[in-house]
Coordinates of C-alpha atoms in Angstrom, one line a residue:
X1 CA -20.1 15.2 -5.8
X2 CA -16.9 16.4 -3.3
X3 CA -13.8 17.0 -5.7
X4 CA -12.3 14.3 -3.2
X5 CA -15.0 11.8 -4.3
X6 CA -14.1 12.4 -8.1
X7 CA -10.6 11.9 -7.5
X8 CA -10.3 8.8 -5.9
X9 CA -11.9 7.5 -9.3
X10 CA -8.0 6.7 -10.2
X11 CA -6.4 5.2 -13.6
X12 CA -4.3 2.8 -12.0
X13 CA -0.5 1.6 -14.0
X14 CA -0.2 -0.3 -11.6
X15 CA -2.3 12.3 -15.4
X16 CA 2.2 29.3 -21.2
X17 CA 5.8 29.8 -20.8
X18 CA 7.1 32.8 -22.7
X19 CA 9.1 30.5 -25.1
X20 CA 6.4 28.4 -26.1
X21 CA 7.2 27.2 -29.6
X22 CA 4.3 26.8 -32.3
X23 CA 5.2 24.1 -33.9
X24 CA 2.6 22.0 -35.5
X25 CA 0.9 18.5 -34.1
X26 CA 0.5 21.8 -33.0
X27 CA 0.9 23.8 -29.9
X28 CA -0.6 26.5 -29.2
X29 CA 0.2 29.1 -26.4
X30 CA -2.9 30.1 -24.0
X31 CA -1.1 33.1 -22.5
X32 CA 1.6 34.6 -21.7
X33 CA 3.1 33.5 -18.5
X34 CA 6.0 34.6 -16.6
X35 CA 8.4 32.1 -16.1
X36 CA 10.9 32.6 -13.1
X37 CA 12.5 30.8 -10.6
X38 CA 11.1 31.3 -7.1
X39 CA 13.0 29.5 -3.8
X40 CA 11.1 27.2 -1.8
X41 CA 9.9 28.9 1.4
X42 CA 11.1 26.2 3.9
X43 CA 8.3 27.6 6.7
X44 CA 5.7 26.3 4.7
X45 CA 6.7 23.6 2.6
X46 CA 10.5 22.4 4.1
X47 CA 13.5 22.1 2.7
X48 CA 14.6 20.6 -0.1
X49 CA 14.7 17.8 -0.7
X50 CA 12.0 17.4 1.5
X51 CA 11.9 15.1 4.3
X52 CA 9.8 12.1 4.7
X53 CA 6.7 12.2 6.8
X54 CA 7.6 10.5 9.9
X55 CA 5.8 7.2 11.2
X56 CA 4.1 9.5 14.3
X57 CA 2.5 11.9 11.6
X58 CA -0.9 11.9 12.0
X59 CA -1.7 11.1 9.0
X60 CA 0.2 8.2 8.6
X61 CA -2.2 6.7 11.8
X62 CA -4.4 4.3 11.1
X63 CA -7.8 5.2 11.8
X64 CA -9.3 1.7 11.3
X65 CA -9.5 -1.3 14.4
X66 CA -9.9 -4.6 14.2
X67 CA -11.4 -5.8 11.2
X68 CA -13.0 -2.5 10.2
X69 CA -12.5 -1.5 6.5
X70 CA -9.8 0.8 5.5
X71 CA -7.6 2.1 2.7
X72 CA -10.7 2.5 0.4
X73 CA -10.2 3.5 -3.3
X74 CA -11.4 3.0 -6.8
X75 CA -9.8 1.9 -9.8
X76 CA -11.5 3.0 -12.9
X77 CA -12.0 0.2 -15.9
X78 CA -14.9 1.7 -18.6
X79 CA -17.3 3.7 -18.2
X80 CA -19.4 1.2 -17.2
X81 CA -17.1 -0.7 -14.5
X82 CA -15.2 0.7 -11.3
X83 CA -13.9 -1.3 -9.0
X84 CA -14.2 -0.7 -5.6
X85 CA -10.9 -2.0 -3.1
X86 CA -10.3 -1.8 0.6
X87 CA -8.4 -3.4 3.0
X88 CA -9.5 -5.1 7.1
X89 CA -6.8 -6.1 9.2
X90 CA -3.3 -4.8 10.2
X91 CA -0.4 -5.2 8.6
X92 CA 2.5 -7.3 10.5
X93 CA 6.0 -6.4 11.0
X94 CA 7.8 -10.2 11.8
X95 CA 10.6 -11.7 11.8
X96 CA 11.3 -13.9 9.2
X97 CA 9.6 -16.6 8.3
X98 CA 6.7 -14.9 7.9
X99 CA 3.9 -16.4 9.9
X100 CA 2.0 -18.8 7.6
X101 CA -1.1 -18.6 10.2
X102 CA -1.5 -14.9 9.2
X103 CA -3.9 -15.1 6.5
X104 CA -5.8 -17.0 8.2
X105 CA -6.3 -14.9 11.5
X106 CA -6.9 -11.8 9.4
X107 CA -9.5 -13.2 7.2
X108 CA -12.2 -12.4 9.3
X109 CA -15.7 -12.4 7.7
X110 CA -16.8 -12.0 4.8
X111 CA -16.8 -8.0 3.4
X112 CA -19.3 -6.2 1.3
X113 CA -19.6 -2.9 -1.1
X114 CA -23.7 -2.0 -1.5
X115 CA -24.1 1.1 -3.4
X116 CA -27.1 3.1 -4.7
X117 CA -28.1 6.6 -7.2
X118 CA -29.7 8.1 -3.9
X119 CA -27.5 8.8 -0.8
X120 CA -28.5 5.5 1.8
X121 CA -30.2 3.8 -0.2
X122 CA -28.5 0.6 -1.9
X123 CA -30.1 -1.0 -4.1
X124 CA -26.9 -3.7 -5.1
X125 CA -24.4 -5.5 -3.2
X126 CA -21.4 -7.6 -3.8
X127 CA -18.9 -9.4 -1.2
X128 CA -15.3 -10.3 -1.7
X129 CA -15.1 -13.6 -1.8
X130 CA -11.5 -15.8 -1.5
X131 CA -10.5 -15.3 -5.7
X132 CA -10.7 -11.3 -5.0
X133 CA -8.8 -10.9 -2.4
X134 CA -5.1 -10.6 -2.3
X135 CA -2.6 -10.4 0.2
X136 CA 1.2 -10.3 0.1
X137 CA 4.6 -11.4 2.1
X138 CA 7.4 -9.3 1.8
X139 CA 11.0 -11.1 3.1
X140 CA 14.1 -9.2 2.9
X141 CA 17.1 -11.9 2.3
X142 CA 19.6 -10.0 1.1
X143 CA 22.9 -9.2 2.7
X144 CA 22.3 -6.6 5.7
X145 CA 18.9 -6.8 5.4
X146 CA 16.8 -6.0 8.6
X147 CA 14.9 -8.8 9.1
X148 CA 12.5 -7.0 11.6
X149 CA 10.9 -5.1 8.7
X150 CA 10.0 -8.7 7.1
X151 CA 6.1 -7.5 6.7
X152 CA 2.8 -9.2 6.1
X153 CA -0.1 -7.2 5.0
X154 CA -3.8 -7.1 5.1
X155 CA -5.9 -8.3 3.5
X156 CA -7.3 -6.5 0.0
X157 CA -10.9 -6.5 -0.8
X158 CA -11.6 -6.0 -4.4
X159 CA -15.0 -5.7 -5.9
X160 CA -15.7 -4.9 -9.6
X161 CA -18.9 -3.0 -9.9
X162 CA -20.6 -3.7 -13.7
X163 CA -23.3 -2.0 -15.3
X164 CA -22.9 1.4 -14.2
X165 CA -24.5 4.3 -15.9
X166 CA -22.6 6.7 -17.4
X167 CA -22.3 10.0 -15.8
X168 CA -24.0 9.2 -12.6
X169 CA -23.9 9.3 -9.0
X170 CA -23.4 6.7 -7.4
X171 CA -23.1 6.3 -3.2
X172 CA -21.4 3.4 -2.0
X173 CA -20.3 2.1 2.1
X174 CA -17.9 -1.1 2.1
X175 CA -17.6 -3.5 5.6
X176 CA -19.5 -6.1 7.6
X177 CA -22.1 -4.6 10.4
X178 CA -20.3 -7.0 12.8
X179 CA -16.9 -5.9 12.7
X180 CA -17.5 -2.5 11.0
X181 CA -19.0 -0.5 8.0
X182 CA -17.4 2.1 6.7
X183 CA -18.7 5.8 6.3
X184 CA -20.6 6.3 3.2
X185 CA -18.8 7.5 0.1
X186 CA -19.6 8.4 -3.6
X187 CA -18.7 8.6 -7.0
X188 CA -19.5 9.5 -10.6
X189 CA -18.9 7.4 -13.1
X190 CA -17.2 8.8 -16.0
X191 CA -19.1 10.0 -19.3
X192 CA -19.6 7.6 -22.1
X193 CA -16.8 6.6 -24.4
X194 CA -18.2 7.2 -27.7
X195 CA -20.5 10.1 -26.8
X196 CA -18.4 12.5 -24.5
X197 CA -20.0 15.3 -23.3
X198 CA -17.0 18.5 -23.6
X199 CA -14.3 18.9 -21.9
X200 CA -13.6 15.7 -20.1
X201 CA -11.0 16.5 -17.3
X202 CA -7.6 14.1 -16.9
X203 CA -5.6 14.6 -13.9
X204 CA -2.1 14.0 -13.3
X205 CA 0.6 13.2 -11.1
X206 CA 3.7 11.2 -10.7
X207 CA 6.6 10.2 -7.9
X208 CA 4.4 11.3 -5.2
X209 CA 6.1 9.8 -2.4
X210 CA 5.1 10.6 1.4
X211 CA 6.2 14.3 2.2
X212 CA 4.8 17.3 3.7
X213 CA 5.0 18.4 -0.5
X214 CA 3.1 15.4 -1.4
X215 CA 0.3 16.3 0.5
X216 CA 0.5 20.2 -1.2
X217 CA 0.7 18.3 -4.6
X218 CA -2.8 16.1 -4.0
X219 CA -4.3 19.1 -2.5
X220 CA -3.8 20.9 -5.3
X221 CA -5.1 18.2 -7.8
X222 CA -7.8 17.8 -5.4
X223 CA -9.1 21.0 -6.7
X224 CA -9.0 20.9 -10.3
X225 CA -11.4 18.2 -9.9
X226 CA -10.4 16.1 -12.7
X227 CA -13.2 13.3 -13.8
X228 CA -10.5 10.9 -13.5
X229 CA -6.6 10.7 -12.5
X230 CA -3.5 8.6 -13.2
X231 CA -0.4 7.8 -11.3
X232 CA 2.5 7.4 -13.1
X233 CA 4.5 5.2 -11.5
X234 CA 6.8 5.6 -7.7
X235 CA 4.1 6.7 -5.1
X236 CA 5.3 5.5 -1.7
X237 CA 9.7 5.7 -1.9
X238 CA 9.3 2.5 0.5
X239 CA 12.7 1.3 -1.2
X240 CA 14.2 4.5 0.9
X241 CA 13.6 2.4 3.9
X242 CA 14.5 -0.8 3.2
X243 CA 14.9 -1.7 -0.5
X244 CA 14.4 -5.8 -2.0
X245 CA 18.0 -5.2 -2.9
X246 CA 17.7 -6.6 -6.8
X247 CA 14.9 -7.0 -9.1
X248 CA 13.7 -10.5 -8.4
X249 CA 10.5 -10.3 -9.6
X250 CA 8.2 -9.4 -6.5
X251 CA 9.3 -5.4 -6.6
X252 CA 5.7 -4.7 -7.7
X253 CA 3.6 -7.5 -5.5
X254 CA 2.4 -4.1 -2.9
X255 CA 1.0 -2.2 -6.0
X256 CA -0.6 -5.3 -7.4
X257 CA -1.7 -6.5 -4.4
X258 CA -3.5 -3.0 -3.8
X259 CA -4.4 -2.1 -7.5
X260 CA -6.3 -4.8 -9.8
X261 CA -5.0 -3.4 -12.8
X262 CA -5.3 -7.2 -13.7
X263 CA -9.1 -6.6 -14.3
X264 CA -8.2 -3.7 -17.0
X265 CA -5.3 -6.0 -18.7
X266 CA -7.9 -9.3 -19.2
X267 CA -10.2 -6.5 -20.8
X268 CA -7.6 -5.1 -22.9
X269 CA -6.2 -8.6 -23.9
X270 CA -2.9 -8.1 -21.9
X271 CA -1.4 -11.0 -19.9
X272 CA 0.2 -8.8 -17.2
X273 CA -0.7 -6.6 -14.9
X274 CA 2.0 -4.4 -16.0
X275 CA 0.7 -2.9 -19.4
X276 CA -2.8 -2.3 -20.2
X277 CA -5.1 -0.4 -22.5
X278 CA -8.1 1.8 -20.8
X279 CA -11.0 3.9 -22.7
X280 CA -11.5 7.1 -20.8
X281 CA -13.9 9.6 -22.0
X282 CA -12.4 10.4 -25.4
X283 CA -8.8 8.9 -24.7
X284 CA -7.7 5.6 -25.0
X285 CA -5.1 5.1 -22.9
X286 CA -1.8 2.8 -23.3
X287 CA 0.0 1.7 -20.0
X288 CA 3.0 0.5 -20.7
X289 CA 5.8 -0.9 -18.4
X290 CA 10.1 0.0 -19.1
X291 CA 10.6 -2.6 -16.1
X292 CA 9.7 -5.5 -17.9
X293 CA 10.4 -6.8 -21.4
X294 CA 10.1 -4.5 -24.3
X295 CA 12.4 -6.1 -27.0
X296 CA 11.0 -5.9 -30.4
X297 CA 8.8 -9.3 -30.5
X298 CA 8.2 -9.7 -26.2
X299 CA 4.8 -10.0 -25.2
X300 CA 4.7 -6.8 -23.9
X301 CA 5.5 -5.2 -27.7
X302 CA 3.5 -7.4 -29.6
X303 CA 0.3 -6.3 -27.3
X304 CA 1.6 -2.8 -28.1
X305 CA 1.4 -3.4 -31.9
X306 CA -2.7 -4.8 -31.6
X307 CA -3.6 -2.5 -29.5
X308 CA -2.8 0.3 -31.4
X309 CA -4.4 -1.5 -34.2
X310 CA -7.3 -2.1 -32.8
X311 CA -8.4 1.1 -31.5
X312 CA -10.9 3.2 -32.4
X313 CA -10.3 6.9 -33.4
X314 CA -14.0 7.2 -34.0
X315 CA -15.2 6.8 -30.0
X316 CA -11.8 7.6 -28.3
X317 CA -10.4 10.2 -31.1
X318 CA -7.5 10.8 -28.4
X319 CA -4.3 8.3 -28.1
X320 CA -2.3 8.7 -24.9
X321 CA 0.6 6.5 -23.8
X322 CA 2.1 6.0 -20.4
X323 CA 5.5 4.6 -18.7
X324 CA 7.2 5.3 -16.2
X325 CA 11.0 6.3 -17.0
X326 CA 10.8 9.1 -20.1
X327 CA 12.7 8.4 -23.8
X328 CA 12.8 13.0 -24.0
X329 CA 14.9 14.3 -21.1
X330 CA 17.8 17.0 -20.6
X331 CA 18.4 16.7 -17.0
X332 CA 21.3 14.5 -15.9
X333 CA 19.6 12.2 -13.7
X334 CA 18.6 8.7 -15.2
X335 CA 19.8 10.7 -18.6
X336 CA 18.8 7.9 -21.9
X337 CA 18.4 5.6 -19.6
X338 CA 15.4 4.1 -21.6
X339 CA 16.7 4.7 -24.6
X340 CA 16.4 0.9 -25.3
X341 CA 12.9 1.1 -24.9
X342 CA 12.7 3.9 -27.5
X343 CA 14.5 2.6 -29.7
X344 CA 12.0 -0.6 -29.5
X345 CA 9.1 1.2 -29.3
X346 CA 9.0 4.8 -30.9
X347 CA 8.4 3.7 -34.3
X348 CA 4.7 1.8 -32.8
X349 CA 3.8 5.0 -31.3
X350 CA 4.6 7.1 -34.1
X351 CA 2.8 5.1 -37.0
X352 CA 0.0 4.6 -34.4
X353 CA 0.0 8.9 -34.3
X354 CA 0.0 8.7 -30.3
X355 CA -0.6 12.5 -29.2
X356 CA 1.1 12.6 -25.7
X357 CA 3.4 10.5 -23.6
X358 CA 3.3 10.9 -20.2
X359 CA 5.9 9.9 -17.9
X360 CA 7.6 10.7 -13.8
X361 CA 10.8 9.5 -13.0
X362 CA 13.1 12.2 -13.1
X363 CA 12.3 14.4 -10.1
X364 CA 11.1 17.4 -12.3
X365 CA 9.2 18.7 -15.2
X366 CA 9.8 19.1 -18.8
X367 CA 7.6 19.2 -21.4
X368 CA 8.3 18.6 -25.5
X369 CA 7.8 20.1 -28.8
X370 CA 6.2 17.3 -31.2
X371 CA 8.9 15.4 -31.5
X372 CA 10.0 12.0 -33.2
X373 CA 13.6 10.5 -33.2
X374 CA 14.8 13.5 -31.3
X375 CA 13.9 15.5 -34.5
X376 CA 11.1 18.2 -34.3
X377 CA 8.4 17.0 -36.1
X378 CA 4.8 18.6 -37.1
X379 CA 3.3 15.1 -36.8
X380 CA 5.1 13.9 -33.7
X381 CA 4.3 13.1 -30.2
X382 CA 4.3 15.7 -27.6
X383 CA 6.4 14.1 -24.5
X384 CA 5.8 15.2 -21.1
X385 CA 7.9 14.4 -18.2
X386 CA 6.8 15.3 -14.6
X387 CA 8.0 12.8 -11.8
X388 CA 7.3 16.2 -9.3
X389 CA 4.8 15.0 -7.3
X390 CA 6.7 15.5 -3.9
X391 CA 8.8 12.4 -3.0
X392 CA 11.5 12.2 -0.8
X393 CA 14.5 12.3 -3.3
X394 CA 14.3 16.3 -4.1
X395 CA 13.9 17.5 -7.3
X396 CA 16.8 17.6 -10.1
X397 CA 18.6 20.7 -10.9
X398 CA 21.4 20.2 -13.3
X399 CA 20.8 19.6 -17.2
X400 CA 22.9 17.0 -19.4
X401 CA 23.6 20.4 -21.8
X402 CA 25.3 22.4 -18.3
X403 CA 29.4 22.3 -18.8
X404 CA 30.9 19.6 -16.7
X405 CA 26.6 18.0 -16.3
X406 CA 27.1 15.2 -19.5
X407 CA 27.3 12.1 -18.2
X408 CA 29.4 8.8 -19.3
X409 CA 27.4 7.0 -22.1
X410 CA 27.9 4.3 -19.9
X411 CA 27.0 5.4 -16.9
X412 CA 23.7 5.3 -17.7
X413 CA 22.8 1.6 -17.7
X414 CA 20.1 1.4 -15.1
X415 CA 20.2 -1.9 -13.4
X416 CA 16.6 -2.2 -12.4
X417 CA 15.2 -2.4 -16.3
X418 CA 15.8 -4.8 -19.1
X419 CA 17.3 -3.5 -22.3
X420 CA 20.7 -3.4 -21.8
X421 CA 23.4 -0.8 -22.7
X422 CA 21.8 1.9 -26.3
X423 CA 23.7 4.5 -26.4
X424 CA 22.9 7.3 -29.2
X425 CA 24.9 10.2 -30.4
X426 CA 22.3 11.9 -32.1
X427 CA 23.7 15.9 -31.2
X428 CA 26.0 16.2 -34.1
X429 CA 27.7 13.6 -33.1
X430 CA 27.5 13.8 -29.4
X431 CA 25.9 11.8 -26.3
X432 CA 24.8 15.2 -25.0
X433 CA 23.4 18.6 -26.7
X434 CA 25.7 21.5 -25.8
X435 CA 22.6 23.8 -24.9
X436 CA 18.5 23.3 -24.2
X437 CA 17.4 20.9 -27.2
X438 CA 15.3 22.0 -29.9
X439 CA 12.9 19.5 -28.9
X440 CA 12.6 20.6 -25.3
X441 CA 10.2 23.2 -25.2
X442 CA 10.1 23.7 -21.4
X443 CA 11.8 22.7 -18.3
X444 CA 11.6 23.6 -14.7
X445 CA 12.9 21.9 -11.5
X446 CA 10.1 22.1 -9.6
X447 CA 7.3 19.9 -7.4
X448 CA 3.6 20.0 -9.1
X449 CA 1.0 18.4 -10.5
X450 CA -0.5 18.6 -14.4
X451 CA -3.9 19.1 -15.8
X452 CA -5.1 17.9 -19.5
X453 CA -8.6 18.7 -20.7
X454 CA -9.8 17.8 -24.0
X455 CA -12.1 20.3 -25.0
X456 CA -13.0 18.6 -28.2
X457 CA -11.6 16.1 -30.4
X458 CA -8.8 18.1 -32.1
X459 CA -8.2 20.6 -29.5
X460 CA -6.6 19.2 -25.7
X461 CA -5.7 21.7 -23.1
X462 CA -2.1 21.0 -20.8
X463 CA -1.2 22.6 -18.1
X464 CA 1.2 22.2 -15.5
X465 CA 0.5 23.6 -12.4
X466 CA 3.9 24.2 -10.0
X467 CA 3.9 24.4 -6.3
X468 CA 4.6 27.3 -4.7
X469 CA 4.7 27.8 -1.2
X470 CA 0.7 26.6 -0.2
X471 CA -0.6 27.7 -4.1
X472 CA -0.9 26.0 -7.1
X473 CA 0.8 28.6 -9.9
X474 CA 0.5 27.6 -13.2
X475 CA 3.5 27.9 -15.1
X476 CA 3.1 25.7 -18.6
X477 CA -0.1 26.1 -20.6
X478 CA -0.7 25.1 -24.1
X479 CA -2.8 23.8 -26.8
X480 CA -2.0 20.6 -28.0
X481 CA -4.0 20.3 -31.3
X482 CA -4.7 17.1 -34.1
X483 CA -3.2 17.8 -36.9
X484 CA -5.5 15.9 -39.0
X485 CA -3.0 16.4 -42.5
X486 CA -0.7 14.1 -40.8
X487 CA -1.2 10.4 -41.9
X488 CA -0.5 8.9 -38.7
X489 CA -3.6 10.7 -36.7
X490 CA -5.8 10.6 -40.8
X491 CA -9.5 9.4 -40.1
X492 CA -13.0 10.5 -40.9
X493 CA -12.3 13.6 -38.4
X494 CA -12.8 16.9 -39.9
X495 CA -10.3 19.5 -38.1
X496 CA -12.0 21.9 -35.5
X497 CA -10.8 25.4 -36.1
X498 CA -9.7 27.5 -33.9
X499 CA -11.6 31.2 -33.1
X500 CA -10.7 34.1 -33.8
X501 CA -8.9 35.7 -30.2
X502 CA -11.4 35.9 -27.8
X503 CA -11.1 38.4 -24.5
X504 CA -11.2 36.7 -21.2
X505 CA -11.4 37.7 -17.6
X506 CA -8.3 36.4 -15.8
X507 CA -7.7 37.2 -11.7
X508 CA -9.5 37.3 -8.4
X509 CA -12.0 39.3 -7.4
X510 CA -12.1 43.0 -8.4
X511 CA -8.4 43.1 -9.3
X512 CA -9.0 41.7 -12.6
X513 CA -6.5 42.2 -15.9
X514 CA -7.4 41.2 -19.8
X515 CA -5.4 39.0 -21.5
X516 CA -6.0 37.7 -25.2
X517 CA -6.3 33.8 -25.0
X518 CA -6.8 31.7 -28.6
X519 CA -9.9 30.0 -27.7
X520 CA -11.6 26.8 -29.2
X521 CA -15.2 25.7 -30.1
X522 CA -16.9 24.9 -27.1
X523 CA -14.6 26.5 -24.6
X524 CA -14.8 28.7 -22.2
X525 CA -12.4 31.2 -20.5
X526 CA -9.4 29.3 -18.3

């Protein structure tokens, strides 16, 4: 299987610095890694922040004609269900109204996903009937709104394929011979939950956007080859174009029209599509939503609260939430924003023993001590913020701790999220810390894209991988390890120990240099 077949098996919401800190959920630093600020080379990867790819880029062209499939992906469910989407037609640029005939003419026939273990050969087939397949109408009403960019789009295909064997091949083509098949792709499906095979591979990115970085960022993902990989909210920055003005409730109607994460909520007992609960080798993964009601008592939180109580740490050992805007950040920009949110939700997560919390929104990365109500604490949750995926916006620069950077407690209401106005003063007093927080073990402005392995079921492996220039460096590395003594993560577990130091081989070719790396059981060099 390519490394581009793996990753378009996608987790849909809609995955050592020098001054590590050992503290103990625990973290553990891999190496030693030089941390330094490097400038962006404009030649290679523009400047910054880095312009959007224009509407004559290449590849930004669609490929597709008439009724021939197009914009094919897969959207992971178990290990035993992918499902497979696509789209025929072209979208339509209108003025408003919409034209109500559009459906209709773009319906075309009826489409089809066969797929097979042997490459050609496909032994089972399933078409898209009516209920699958979604569509969508965006109108722009608000004041000064172009109404040339009113847009209807194609049709969406989606097909959930059941029954799947774990760990296997599978080659698949989606279409119609009359209009148009596709070119044959593949797949494996993931291993099974509840008998992993070691290390299972996550993949991560956030606030992609559409810029000449963006396409560095997949690139680089591309080759880590993760088994799966999740997006954490803000891929496409269409709102820098022409924005819905206010949240009225259709903001999310392109992603949901494109992703069923419908499919993984009705299996997860969710009744949106905007928070969900996945199995994923050995993680079970929490999607969660900060742009829809969290109140203590909602829907969404009371989903929360069985959820977490009805996992199992026996199958999925591993607990891994995910939301969009981060409760742990220092930089200025949407600064306890969702600190509603936390104060809602931490305590859940905390009882519950959730490991990591991943999150993109602020144009940068940071990662966390174990931390709980901004305290360090040996049996916290390791938070890691890291919406540097490429978009449009630039990356953040200042930190809330910076002289003259703190900004007005109530400045930071966000208008696009529920919650209202929670400000805490939890520095001694103050809205901001006056240097780096304790809890903030590491924070770069930088684009790039992470990595988590679990290599068993105490011991995960992070790292974040920054772009620089054409080249992934990897800048952050560490061992995130179960700390089995801590009554939110007790079970029947026994604690893996870690080996003794172990001499690895790191470096290209002949130039090679050893390094001492703490290793784990079952591991092999990095």
């Amino acid at each position: 299987m390519s490394p581009l077949s793996r990753l378009l098996v996608a987790l849909c919401v809609v995955l050592c610095a020098g001054s590590v800190h050992a503290s103990a959920r625990d973290l553990q630093a891999v190496d030693e890694i030089k941390h330094e600020q490097v400038l962006y080379n404009a030649s290679v990867v523009g400047t910054d922040p880095l312009n959007k790819l224009p509407f004559s880029d290449p590849r930004l062209q669609r490929t597709a004609s008439g009724l021939e499939p197009e914009q094919i992906h897969l959207t992971y469910v178990s290990d035993t269900e992918i499902v497979v989407s696509w789209a025929t037609g072209e979208g339509n640029l209108t003025m408003s109204p919409v034209d109500p005939d559009h459906f209709t003419k773009q319906s075309g026939p009826s489409s089809t996903v066969s797929w097979g273990t042997q490459p050609g050969v496909y032994t089972d087939n399933l078409t898209a009937n009516a209920a699958t397949i979604t569509f969508y109408n965006q109108i722009y009403s608000f004041v000064n709104a172009n109404p040339n960019y009113n847009y209807s789009s194609p049709l969406f295909h989606h097909v959930v394929l059941s029954e799947l064997e774990p760990n296997t091949t599978y080659y698949y083509k989606v279409g119609e011979p009359t209009f148009g098949e596709s070119q044959e792709f593949n797949f494996t499906s993931p291993p099974e939950v509840g008998n992993t095979s070691y290390p299972f591979v996550l993949g991560v990115i956030a606030d992609p956007g559409l810029t000449a970085n963006t396409t560095v960022t997949v690139e680089h993902l591309v080759r880590d080859n993760p088994h799966v990989w999740t997006l954490i909210g803000d891929f496409s920055y269409a709102d820098d174009m022409q924005t819905n003005g206010v949240a009225n409730g259709t903001q999310f109607q392109s992603y949901i029209a494109r992703n069923p994460t419908n499919i993984a909520a009705n299996r997860s007992g969710s009744n949106s599509p905007l928070w969900y609960s996945v199995n994923a080798g050995p993680a079970h993964m929490i999607y969660l939503s900060n742009y829809d009601d969290f109140a203590v008592g909602s829907d969404q939180y009371n989903w929360l609260v069985e959820d977490v109580e009805s996992f199992d740490r026996e199958s999925t050992p591993w607990l891994i939430a995910t939301f969009h805007a981060p409760w742990y950040s220092s930089y200025t920009a949407h600064y306890k924003e969702n600190e509603c949110m936390r104060l809602a939700m931490e305590d859940v997560l905390y009882e519950a023993g959730v490991d990591v919390v991943l999150n993109g929104h602020n144009h940068a990365y940071e990662r966390s001590n174990p931390v709980y109500n901004f305290t360090m604490d040996p049996c916290g949750t390791v938070h890691i913020t890291m919406g540097d995926g490429g978009n449009i916006e630039g990356v953040y620069k200042t930190f809330a701790d910076q002289p003259g950077f703190c900004p007005a407690a109530n400045k930071t209401i966000p208008k696009y999220q529920p919650g209202g106005f929670c400000p805490t003063y939890v520095y001694d007093g103050e809205f901001c810390a006056t240097s780096q927080p304790e809890w903030s073990a590491f924070r770069e402005p930088a684009y790039g894209h992470g990595v988590l392995t679990f290599e068993n079921k105490t011991h995960a492996h992070w790292q974040w991988n920054r772009n620089l220039d054409n080249n992934s460096v990897e800048m952050d590395s560490v061992y995130v390890i179960r700390d089995l003594t801590c009554q939110n993560e007790a079970n029947s577990l026994e604690q893996d120990s870690v080996q003794p130091a172990h001499q690895c081989l790191y470096g290209q070719g002949s130039k090679l240099q050893v390094k001492a790396a703490t290793m784990i059981p079952g591991a092999s060099c990095l």
